[in-house]
PDB file of C-alpha atoms in Angstrom:
ATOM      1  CA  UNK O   1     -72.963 -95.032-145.478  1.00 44.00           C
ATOM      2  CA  UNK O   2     -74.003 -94.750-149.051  1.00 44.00           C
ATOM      3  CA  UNK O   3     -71.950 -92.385-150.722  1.00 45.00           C
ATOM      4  CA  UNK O   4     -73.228 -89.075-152.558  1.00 46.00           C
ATOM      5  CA  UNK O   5     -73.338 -88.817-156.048  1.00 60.00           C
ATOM      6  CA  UNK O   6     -73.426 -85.201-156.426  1.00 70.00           C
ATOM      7  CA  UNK O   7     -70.284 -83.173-156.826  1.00 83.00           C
ATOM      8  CA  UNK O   8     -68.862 -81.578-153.746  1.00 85.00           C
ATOM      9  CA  UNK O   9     -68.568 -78.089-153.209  1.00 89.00           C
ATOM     10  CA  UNK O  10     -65.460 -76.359-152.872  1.00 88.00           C
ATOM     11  CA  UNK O  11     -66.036 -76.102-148.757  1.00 87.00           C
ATOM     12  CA  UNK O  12     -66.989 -79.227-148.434  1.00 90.00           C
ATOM     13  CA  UNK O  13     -63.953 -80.699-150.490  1.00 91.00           C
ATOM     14  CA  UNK O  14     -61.991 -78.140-147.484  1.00 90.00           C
ATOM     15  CA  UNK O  15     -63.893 -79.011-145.010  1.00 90.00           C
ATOM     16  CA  UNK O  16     -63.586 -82.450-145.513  1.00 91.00           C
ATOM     17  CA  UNK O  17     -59.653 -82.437-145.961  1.00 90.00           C
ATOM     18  CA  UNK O  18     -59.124 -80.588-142.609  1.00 89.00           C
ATOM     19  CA  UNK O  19     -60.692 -83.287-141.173  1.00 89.00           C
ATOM     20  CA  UNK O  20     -59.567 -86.341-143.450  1.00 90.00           C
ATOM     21  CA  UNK O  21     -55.948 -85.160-144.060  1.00 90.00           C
ATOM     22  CA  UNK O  22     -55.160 -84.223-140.547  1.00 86.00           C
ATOM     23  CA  UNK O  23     -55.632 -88.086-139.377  1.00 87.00           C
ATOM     24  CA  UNK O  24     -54.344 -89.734-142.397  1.00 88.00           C
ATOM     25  CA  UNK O  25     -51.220 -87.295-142.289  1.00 82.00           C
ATOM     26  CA  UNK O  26     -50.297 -89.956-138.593  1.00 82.00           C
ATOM     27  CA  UNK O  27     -47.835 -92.807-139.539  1.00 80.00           C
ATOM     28  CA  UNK O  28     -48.829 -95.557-141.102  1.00 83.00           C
ATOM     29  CA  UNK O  29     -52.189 -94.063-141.913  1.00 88.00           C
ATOM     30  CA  UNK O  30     -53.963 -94.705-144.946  1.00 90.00           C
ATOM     31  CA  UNK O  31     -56.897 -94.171-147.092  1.00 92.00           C
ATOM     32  CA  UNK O  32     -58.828 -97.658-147.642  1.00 93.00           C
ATOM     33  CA  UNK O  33     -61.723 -98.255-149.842  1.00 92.00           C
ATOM     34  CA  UNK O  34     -64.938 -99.791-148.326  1.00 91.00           C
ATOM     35  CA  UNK O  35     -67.016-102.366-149.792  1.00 88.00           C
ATOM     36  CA  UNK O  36     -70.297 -99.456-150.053  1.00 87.00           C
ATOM     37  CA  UNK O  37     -67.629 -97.254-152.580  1.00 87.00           C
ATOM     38  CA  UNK O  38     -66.411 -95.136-149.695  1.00 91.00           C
ATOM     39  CA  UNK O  39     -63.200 -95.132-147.944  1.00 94.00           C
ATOM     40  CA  UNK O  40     -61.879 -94.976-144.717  1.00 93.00           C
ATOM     41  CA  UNK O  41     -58.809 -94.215-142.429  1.00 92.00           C
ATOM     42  CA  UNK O  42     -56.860 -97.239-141.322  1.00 91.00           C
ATOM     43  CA  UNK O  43     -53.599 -98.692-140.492  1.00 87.00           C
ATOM     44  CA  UNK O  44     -54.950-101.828-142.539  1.00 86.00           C
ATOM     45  CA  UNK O  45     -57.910-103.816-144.235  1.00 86.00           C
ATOM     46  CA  UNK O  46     -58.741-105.540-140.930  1.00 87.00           C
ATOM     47  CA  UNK O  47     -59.476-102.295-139.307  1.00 87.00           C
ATOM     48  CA  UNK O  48     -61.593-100.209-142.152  1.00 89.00           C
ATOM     49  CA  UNK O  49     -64.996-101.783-140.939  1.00 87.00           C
ATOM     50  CA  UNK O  50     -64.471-100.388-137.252  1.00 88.00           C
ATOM     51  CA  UNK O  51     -63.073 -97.097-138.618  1.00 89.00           C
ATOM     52  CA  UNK O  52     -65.222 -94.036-138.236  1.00 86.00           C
ATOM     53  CA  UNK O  53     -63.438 -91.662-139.906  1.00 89.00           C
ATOM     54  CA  UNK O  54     -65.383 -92.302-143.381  1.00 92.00           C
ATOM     55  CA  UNK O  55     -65.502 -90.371-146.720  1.00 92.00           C
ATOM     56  CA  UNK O  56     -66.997 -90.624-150.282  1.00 92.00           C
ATOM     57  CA  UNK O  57     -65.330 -91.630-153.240  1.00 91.00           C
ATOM     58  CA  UNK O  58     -66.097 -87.879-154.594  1.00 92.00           C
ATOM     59  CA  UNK O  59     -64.492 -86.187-151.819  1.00 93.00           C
ATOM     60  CA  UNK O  60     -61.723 -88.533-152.340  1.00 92.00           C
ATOM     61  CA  UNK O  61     -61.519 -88.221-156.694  1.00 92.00           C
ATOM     62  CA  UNK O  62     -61.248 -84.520-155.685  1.00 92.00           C
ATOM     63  CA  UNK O  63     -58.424 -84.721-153.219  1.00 93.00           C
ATOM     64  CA  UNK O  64     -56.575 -86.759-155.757  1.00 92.00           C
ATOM     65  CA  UNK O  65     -57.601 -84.002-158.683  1.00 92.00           C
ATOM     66  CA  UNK O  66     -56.242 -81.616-156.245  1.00 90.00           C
ATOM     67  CA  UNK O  67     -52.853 -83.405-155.608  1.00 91.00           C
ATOM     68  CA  UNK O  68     -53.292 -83.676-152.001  1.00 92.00           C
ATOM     69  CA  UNK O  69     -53.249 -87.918-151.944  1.00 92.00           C
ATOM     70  CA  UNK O  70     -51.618 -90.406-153.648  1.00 91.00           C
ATOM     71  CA  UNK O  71     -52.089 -94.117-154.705  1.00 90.00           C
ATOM     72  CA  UNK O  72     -49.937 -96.104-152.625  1.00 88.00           C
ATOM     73  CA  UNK O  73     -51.707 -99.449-154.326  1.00 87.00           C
ATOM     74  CA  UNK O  74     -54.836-100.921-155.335  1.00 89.00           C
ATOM     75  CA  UNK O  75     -57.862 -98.914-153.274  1.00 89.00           C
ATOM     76  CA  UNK O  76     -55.500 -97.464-150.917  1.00 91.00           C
ATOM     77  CA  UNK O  77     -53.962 -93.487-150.869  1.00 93.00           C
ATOM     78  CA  UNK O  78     -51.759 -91.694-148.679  1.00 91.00           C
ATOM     79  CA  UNK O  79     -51.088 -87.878-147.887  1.00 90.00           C
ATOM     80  CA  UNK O  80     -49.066 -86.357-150.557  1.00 88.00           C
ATOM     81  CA  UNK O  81     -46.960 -83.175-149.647  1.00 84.00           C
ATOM     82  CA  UNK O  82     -49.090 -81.470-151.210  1.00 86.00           C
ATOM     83  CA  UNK O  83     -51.881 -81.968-148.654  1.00 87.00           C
ATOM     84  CA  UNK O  84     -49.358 -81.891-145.588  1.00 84.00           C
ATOM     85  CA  UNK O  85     -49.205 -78.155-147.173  1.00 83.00           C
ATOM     86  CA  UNK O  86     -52.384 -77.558-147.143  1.00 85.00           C
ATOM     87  CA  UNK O  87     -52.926 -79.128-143.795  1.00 82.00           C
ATOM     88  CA  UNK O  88     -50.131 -76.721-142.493  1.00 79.00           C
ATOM     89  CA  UNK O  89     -51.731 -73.227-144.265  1.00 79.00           C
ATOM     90  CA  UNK O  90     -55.262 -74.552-142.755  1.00 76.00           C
ATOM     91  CA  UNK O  91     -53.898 -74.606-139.133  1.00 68.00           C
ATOM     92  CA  UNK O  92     -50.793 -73.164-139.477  1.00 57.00           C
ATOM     93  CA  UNK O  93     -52.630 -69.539-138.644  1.00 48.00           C
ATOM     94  CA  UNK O  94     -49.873 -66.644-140.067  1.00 42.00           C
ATOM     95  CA  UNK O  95     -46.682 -69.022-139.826  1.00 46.00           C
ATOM     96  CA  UNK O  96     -48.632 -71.521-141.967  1.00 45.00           C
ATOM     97  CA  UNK O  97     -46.566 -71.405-144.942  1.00 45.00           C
ATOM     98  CA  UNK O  98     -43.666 -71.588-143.357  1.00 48.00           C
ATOM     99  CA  UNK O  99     -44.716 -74.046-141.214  1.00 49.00           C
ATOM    100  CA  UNK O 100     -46.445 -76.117-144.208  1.00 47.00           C
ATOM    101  CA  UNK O 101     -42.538 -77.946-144.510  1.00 49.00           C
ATOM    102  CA  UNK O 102     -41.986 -78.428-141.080  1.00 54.00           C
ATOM    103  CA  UNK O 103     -42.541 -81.933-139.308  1.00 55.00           C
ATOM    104  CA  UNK O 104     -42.137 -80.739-135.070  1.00 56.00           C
ATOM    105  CA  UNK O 105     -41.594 -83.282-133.107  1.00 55.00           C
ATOM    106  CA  UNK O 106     -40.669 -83.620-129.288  1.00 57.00           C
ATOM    107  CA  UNK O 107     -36.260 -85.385-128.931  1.00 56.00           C
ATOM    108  CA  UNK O 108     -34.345 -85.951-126.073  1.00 58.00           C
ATOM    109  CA  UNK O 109     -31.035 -85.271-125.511  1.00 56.00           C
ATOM    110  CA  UNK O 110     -28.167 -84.977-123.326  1.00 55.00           C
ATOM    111  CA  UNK O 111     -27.889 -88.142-120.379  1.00 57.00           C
ATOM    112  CA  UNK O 112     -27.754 -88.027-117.178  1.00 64.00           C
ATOM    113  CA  UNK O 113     -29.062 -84.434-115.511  1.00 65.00           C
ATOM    114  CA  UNK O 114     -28.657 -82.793-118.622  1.00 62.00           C
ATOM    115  CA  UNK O 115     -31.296 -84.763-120.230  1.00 62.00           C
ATOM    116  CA  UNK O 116     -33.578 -82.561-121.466  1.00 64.00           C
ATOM    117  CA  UNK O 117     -36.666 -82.558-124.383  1.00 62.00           C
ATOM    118  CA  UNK O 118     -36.426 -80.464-127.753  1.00 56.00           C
ATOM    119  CA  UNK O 119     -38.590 -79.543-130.547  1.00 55.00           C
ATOM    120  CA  UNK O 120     -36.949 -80.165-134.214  1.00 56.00           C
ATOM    121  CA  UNK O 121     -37.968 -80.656-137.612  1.00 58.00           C
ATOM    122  CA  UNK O 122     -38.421 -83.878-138.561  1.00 56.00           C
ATOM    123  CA  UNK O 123     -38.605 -82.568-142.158  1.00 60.00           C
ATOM    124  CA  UNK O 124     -35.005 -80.733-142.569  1.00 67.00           C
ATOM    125  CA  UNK O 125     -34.137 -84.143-144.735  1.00 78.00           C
ATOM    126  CA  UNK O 126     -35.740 -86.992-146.748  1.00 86.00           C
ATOM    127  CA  UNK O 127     -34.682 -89.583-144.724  1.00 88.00           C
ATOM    128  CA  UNK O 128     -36.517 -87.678-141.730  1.00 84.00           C
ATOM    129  CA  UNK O 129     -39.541 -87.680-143.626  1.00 81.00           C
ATOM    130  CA  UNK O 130     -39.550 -91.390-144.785  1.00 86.00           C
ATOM    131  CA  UNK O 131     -39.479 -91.689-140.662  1.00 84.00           C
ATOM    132  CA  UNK O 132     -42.116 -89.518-139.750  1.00 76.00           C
ATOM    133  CA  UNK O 133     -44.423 -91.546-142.321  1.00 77.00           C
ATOM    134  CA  UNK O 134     -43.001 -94.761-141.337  1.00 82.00           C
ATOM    135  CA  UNK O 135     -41.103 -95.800-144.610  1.00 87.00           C
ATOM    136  CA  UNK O 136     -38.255 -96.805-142.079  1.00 90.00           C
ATOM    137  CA  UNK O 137     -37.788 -97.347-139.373  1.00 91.00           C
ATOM    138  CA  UNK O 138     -35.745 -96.220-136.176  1.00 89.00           C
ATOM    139  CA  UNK O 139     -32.586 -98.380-136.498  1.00 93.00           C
ATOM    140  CA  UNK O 140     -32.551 -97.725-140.481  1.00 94.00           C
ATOM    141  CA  UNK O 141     -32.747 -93.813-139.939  1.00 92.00           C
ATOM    142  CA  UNK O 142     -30.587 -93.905-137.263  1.00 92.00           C
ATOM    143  CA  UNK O 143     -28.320 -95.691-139.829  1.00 94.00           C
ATOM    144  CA  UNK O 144     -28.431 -93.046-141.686  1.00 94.00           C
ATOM    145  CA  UNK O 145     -28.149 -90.094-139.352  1.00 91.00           C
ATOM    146  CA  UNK O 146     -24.857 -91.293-138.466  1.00 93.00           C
ATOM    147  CA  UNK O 147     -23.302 -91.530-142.191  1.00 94.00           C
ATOM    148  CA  UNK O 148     -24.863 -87.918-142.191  1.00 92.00           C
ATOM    149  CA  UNK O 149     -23.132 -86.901-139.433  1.00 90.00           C
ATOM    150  CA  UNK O 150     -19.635 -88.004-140.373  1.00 92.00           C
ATOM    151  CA  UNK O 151     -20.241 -86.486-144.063  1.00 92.00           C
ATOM    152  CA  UNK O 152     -20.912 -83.206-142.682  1.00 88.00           C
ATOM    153  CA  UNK O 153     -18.025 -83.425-139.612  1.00 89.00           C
ATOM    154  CA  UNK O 154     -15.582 -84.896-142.748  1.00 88.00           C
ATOM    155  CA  UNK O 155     -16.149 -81.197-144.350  1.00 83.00           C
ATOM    156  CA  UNK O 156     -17.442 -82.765-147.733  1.00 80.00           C
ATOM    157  CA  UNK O 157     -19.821 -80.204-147.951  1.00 71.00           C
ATOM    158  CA  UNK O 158     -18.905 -77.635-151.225  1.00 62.00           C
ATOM    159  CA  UNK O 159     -18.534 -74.579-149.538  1.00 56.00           C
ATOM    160  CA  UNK O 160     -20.540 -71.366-150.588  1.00 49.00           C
ATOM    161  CA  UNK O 161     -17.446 -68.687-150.205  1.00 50.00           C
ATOM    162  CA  UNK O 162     -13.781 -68.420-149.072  1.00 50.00           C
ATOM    163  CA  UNK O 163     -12.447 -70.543-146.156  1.00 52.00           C
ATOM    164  CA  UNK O 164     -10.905 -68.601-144.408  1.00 49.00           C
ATOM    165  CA  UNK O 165      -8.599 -70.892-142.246  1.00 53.00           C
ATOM    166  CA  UNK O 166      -6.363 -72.056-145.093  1.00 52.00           C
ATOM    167  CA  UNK O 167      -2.958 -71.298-144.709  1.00 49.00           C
ATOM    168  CA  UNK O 168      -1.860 -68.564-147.404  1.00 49.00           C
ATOM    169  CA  UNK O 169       1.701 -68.316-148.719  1.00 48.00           C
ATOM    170  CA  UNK O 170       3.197 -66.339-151.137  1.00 50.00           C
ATOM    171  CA  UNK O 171      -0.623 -64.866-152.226  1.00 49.00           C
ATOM    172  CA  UNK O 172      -1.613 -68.492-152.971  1.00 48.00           C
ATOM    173  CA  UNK O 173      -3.345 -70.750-150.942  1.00 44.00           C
ATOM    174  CA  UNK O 174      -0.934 -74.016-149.860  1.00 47.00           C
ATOM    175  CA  UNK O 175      -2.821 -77.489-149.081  1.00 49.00           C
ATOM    176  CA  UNK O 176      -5.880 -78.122-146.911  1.00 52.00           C
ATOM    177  CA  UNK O 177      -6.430 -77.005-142.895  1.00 56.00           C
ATOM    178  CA  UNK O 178      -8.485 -80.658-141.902  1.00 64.00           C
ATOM    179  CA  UNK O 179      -8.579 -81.173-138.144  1.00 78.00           C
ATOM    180  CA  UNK O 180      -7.986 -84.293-136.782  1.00 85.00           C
ATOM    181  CA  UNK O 181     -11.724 -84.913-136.465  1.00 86.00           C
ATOM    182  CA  UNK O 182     -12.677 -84.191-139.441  1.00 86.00           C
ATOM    183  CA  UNK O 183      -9.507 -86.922-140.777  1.00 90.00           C
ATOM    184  CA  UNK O 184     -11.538 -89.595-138.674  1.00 91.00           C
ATOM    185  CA  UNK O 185     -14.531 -88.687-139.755  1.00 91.00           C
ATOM    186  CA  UNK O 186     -13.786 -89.015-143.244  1.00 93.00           C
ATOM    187  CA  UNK O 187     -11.969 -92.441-142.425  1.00 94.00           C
ATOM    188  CA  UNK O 188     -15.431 -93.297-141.165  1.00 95.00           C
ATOM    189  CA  UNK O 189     -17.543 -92.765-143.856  1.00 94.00           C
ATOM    190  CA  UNK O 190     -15.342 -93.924-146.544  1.00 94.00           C
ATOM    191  CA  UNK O 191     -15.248 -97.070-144.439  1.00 95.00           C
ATOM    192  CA  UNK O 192     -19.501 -97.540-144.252  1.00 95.00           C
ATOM    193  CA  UNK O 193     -19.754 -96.537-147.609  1.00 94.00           C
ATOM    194  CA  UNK O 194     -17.735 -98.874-148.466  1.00 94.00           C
ATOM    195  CA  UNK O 195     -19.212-101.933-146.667  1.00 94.00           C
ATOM    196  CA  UNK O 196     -22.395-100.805-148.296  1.00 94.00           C
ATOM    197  CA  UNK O 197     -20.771-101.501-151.697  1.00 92.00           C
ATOM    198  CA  UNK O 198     -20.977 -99.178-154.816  1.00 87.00           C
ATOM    199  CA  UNK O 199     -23.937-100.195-155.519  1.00 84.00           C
ATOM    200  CA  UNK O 200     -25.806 -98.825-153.015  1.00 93.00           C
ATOM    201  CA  UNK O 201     -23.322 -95.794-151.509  1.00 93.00           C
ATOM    202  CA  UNK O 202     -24.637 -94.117-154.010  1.00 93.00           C
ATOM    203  CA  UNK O 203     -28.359 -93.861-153.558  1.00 94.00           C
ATOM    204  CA  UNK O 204     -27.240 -93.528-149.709  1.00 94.00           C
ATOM    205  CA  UNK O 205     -25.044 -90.391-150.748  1.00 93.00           C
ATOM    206  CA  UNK O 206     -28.031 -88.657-152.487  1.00 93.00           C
ATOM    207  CA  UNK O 207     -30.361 -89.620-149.979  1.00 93.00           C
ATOM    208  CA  UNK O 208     -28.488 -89.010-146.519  1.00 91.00           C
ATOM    209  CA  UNK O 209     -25.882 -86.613-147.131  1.00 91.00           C
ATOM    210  CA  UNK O 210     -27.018 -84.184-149.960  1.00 89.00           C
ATOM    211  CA  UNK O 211     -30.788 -84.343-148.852  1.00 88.00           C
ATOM    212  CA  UNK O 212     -32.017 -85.515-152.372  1.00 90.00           C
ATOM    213  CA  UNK O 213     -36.114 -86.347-152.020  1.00 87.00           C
ATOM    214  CA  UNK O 214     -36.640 -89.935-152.638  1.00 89.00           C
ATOM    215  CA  UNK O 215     -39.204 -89.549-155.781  1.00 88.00           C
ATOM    216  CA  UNK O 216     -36.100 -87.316-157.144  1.00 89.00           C
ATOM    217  CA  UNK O 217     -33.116 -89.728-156.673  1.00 91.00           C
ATOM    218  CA  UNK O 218     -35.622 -92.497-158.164  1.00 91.00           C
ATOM    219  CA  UNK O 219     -36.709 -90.365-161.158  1.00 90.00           C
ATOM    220  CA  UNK O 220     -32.631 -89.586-162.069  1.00 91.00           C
ATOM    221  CA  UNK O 221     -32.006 -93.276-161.969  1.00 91.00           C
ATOM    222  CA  UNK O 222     -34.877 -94.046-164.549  1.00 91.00           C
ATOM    223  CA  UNK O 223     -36.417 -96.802-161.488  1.00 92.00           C
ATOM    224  CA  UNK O 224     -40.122 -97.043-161.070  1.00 90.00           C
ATOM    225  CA  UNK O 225     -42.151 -95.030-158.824  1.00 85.00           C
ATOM    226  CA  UNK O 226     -41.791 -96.624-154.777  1.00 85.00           C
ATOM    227  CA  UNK O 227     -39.005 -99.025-155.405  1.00 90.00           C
ATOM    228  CA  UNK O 228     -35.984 -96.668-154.274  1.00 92.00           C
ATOM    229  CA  UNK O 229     -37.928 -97.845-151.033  1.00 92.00           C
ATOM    230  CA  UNK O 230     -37.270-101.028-151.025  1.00 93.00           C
ATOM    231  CA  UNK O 231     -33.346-100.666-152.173  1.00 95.00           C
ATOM    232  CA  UNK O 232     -32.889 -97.658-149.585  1.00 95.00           C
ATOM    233  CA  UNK O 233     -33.958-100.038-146.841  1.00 94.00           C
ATOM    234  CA  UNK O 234     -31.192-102.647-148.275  1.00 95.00           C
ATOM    235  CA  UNK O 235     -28.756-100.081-148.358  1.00 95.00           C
ATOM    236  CA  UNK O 236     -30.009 -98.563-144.892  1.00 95.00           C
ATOM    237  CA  UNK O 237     -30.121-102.261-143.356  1.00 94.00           C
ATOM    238  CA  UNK O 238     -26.695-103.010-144.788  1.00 94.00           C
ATOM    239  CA  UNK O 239     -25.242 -99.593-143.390  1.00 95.00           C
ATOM    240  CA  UNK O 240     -26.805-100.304-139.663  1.00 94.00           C
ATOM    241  CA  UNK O 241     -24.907-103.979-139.894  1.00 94.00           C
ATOM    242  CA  UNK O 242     -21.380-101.968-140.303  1.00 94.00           C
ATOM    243  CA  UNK O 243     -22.016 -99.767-137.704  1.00 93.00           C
ATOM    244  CA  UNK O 244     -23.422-102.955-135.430  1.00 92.00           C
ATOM    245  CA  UNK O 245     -26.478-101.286-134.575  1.00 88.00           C
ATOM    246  CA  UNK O 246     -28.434-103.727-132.519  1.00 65.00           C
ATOM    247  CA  UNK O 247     -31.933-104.091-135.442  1.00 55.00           C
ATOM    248  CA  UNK O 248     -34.936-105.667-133.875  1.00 50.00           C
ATOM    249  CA  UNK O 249     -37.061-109.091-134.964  1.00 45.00           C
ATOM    250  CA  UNK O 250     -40.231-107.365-137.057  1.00 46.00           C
ATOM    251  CA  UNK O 251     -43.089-109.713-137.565  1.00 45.00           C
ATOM    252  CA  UNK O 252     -42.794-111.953-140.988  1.00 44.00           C
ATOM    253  CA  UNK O 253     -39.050-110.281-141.910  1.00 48.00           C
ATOM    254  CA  UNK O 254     -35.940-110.659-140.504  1.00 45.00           C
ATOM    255  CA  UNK O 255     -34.282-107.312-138.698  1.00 48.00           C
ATOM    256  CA  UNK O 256     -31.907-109.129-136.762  1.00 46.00           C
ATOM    257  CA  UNK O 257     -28.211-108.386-138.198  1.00 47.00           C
ATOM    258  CA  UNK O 258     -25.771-108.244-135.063  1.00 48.00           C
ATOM    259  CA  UNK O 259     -26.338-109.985-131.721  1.00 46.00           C
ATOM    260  CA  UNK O 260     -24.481-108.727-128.293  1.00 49.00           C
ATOM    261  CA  UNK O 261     -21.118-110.656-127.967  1.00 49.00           C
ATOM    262  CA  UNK O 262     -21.656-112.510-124.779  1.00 50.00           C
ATOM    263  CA  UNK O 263     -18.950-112.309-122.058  1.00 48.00           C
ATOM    264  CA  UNK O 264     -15.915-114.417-121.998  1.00 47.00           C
ATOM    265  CA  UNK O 265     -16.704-117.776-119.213  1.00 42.00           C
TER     266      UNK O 265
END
């Protein structure tokens, strides 16, 4: 495929990201470049020459003008939120703005008989997202799910108005109503963030608890652009060892932290 030189229309740069941004927007899909100047969707190098899903390098300088992909290293892009937007107002129909930061997907729940399938946003939080596009993995974000969980059962969140349920004396309000749960819970995550060590709590506080977007919590700490990956893995890897999540042997990296005790002879 030899690519055109002339500049794309306005419907054809559309027309051409309905059909481009839809597959690329599937984990671990990627934009690729092509020895002919073109690019193509793949997981990987080995698999751009059998890909048929095939674009110009116009089309593609005009989704990047357009903010809609994103370098993600040397001839390779990958859907920026911009283009999930546009991807959502395109096929979205009259819920498409709403829908353009939602991520459905299919969850079970319950055991037993009342196991049973839900839809939920897998975009509500940043470490949902990094999932979805397969920036981490399933141990890693169940890792951080759970320090989630105990942050928001630990009632850390600042609350918005008057809590009602503190005990009032003398027109003043005396000490703090916790429940018992809430007491473990925040015995919990004091403990993980702990065994995470201050260096790395903190990204995990920003990240997992008060839903701070990646690019932003890299950007505050001055750190170049992508590497908050790399140390939110650490920090997500170190946080799944404390809670002895069982972590799975990946090909060319170790994922194995904690092993099943075996039973007493």
């Amino acid at each position: 495929m030899t690519p055109s030189k002339a500049k794309p229309t306005e419907q054809e740069v559309e027309r051409e990201a309905r059909r481009i941004l839809r597959k690329l927007g599937r984990p671990r899909q990627a934009l690729l470049a092509r020895h002919d100047g073109g690019f193509a969707v793949a997981r990987g190098s080995s698999a751009v020459a059998a890909s048929r899903l095939i674009v110009t390098g116009e089309i593609v300088a005009a989704f990047c003008v357009r903010g809609w992909i994103v370098p993600d290293g040397p001839g390779r892009y990958v859907i920026a939120e911009a283009g999930a937007a546009f991807l959502a107002r395109s096929f979205g129909g009259a819920d498409g703005f709403a829908a353009q930061h939602r991520l459905m997907e299919e969850k079970e729940i319950g055991a037993g008989k009342s196991l049973r399938q839900v839809c939920v946003n897998a975009g509500e939080s940043p470490l949902a997202r990094l999932k979805f596009r397969g920036l981490v993995d399933a141990t890693e974000f169940a890792a951080g799910e759970k320090l989630r969980r105990d942050f928001t059962l630990a009632q850390l969140t600042p609350r918005m108005g008057v809590d009602l349920n503190r005990v009032v004396v003398g027109g003043g309000v005396r000490g703090e109503n916790v429940s018992d749960i809430a007491l473990a819970a925040r015995q919990r995550f004091n403990n993980a963030l702990a065994a995470v060590g201050p260096e790395l709590s903190d990204l995990l506080f920003d990240v997992c608890c008060h839903l701070m977007a990646l690019e932003s919590a890299e950007a505050a700490r001055g750190w170049a652009k992508r590497s908050g990956r790399v140390v939110l893995r650490i920090a997500l890897g170190r946080l799944a060892m404390h809670y002895g999540l069982n972590m799975t042997v990946g090909q060319g990296d170790i994922r194995a932290w904690t092993a099943p005790a075996q039973a007493a002879v």
